[in-house]
PDB file of C-alpha atoms in Angstrom:
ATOM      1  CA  UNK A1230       0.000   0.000   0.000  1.00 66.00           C
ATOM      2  CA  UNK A1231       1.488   2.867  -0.804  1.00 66.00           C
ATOM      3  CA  UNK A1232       1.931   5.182   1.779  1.00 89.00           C
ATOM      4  CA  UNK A1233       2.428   8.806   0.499  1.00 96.00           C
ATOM      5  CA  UNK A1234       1.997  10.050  -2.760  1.00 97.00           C
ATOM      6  CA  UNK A1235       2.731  13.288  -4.666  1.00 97.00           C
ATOM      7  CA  UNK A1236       0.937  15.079  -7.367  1.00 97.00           C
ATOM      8  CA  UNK A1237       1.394  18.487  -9.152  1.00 98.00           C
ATOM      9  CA  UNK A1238       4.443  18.706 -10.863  1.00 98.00           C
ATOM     10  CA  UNK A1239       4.793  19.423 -14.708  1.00 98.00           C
ATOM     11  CA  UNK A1240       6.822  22.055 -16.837  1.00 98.00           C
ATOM     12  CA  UNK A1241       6.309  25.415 -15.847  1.00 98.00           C
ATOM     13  CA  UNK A1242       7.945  28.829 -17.031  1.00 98.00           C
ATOM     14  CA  UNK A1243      10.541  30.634 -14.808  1.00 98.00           C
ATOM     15  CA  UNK A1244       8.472  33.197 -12.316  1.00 98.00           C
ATOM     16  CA  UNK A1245       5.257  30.650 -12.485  1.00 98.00           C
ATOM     17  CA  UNK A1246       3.754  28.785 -10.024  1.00 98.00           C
ATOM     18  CA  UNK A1247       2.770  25.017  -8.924  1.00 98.00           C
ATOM     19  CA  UNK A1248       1.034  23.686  -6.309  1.00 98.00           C
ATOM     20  CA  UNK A1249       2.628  20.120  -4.705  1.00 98.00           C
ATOM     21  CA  UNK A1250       0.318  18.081  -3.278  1.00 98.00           C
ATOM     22  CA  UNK A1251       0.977  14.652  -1.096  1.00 98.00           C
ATOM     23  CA  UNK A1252      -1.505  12.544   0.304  1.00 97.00           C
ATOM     24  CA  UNK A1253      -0.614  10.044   3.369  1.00 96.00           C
ATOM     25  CA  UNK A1254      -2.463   7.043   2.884  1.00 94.00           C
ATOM     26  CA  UNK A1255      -2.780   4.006   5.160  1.00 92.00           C
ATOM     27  CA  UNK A1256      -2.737   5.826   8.600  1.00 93.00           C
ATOM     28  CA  UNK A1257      -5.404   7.695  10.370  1.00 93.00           C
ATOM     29  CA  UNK A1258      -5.479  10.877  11.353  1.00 91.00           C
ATOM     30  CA  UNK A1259      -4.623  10.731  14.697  1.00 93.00           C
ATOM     31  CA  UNK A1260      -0.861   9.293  13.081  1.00 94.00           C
ATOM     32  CA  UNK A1261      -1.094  12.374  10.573  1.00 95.00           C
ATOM     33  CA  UNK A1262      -1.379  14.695  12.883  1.00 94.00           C
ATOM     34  CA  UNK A1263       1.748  13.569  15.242  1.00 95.00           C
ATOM     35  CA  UNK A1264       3.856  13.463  11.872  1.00 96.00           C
ATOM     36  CA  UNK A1265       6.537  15.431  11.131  1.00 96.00           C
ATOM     37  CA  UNK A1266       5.619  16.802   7.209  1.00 98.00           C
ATOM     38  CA  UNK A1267       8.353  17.737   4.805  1.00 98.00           C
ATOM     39  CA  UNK A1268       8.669  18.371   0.975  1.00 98.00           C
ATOM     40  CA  UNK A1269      12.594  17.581   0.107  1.00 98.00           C
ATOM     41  CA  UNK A1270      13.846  18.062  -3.417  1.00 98.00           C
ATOM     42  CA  UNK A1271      16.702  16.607  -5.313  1.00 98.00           C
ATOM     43  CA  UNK A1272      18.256  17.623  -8.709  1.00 97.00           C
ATOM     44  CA  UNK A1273      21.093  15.687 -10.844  1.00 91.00           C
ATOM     45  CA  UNK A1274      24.526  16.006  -9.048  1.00 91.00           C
ATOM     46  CA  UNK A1275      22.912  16.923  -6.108  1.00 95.00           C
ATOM     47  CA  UNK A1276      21.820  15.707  -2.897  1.00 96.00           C
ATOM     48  CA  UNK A1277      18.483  15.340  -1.716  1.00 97.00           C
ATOM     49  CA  UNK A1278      17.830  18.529   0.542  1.00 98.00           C
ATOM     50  CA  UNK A1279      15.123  19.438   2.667  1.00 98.00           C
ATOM     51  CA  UNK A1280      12.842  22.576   1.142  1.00 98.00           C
ATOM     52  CA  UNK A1281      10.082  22.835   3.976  1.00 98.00           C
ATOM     53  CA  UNK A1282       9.412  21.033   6.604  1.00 98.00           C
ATOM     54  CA  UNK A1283       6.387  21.330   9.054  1.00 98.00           C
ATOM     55  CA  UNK A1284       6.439  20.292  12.871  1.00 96.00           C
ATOM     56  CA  UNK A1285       3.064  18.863  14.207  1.00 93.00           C
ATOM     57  CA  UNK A1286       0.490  20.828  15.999  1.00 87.00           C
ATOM     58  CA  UNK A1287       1.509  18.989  19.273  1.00 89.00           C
ATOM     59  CA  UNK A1288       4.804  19.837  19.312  1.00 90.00           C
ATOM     60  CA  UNK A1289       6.554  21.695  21.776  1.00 92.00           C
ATOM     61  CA  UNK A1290       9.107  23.628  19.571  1.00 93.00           C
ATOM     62  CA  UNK A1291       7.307  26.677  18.738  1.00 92.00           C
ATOM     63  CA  UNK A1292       8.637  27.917  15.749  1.00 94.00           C
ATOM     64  CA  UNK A1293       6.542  24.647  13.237  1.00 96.00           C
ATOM     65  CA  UNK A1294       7.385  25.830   9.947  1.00 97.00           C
ATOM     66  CA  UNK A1295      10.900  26.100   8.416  1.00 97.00           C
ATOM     67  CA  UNK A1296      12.263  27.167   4.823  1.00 98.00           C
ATOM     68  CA  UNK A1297      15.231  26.467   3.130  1.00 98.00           C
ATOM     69  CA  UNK A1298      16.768  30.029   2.379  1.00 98.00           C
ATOM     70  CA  UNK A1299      16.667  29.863  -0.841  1.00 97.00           C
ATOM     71  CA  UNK A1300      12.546  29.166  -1.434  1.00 98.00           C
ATOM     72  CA  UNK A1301      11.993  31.926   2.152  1.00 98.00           C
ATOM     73  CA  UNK A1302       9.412  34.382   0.306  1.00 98.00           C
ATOM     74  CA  UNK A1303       8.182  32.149  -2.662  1.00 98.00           C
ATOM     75  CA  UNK A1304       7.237  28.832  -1.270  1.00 98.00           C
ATOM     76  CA  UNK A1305       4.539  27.893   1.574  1.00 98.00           C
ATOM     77  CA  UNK A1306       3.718  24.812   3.017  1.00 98.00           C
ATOM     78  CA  UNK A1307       0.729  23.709   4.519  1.00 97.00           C
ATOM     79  CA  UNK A1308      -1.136  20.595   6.401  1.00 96.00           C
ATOM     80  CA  UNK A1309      -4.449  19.781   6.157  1.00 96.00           C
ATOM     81  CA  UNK A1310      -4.367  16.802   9.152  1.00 95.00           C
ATOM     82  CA  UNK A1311      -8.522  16.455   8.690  1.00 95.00           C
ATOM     83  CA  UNK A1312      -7.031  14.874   4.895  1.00 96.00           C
ATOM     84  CA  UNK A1313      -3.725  13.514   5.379  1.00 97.00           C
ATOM     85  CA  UNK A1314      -2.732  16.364   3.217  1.00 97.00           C
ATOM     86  CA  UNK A1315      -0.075  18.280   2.467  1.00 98.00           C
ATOM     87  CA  UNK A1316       0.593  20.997   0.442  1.00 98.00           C
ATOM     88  CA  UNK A1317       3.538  23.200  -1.016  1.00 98.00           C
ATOM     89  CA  UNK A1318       2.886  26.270  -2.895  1.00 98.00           C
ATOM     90  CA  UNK A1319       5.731  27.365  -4.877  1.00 98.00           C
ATOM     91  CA  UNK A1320       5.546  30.885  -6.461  1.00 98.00           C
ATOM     92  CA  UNK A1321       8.204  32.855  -8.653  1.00 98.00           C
ATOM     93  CA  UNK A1322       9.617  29.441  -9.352  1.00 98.00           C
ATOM     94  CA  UNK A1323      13.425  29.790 -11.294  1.00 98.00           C
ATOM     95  CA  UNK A1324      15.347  27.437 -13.131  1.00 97.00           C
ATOM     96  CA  UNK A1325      16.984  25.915  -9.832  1.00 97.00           C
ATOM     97  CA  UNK A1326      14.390  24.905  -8.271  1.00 98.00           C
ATOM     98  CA  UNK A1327      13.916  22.211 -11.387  1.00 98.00           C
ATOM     99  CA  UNK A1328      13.798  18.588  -9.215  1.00 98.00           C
ATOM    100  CA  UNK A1329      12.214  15.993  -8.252  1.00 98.00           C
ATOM    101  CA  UNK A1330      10.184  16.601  -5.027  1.00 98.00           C
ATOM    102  CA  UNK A1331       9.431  13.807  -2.682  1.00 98.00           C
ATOM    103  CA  UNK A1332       6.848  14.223   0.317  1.00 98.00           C
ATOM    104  CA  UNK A1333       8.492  13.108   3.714  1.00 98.00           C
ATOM    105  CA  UNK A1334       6.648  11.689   6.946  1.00 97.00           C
ATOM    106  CA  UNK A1335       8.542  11.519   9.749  1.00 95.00           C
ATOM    107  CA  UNK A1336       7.756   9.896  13.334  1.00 93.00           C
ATOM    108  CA  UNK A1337       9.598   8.453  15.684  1.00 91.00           C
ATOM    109  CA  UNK A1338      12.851   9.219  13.883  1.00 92.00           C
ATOM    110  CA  UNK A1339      12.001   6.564  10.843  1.00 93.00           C
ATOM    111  CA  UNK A1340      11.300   8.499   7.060  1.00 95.00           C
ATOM    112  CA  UNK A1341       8.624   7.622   4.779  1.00 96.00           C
ATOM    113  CA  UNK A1342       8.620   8.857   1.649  1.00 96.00           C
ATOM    114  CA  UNK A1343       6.681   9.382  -1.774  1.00 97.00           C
ATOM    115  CA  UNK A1344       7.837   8.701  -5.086  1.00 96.00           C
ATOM    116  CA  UNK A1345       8.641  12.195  -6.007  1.00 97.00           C
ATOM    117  CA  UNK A1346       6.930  14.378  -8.870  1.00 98.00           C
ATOM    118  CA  UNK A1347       9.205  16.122 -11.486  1.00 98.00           C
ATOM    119  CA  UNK A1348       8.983  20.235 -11.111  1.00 98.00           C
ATOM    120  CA  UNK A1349      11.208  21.564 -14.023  1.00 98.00           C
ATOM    121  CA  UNK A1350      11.484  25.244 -14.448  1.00 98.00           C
ATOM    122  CA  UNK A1351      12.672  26.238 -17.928  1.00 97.00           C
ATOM    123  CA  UNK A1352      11.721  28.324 -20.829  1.00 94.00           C
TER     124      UNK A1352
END
């Protein structure tokens, strides 16, 4: 069964936008909502890197959402635990940001991840 699962990708123009989706299937919401949420992204050459990640609601640390500089001001991510969704909204997108970006669960220090969906940036 697979357990998360990423949508929204495509081909899209430098400065446009895409909306990432990832659904977490297989668990209930009371797991979802304990989760740790991420979007990472990884290009050729590179290694995979975290973009956003977001903390659950019952976690102590305050600050819950954190950006890699380099998307601070153009991309947002977002939960909805009622859907075992997550979201990452990705505005002014530029030819770096081309990757493949894989949703991430994390709880009790173990990783799930999705299979990734292809975001390339390019005229």
């Amino acid at each position: 069964q697979v357990q998360l699962v990423e949508s929204g990708g495509g081909l899209v123009q430098p400065g446009g936008s895409l909306t990432l989706s990832c659904k977490a299937s297989g668990i209930s919401e009371g797991i979802f909502i304990i989760s740790t949420m991420a979007w990472y992204r990884q290009s050729p050459g590179k290694q995979r890197e975290l973009v956003a990640s977001s903390l659950s609601d019952k976690s102590p640390i305050e600050k819950k959402i954190d950006y890699i500089d380099s998307v601070k001001g153009r991309f947002t991510i977002s939960r909805d635990n009622a859907k075992n969704m997550l979201y990452l909204q990705m505005n002014n997108l530029r030819p770096e940001d081309t990757a493949v970006y894989y949703c991430n669960r994390e709880i009790m220090s173990r990783h799930f991840w999705g299979r990734g969906t292809q975001v390339t940036v390019s005229s």
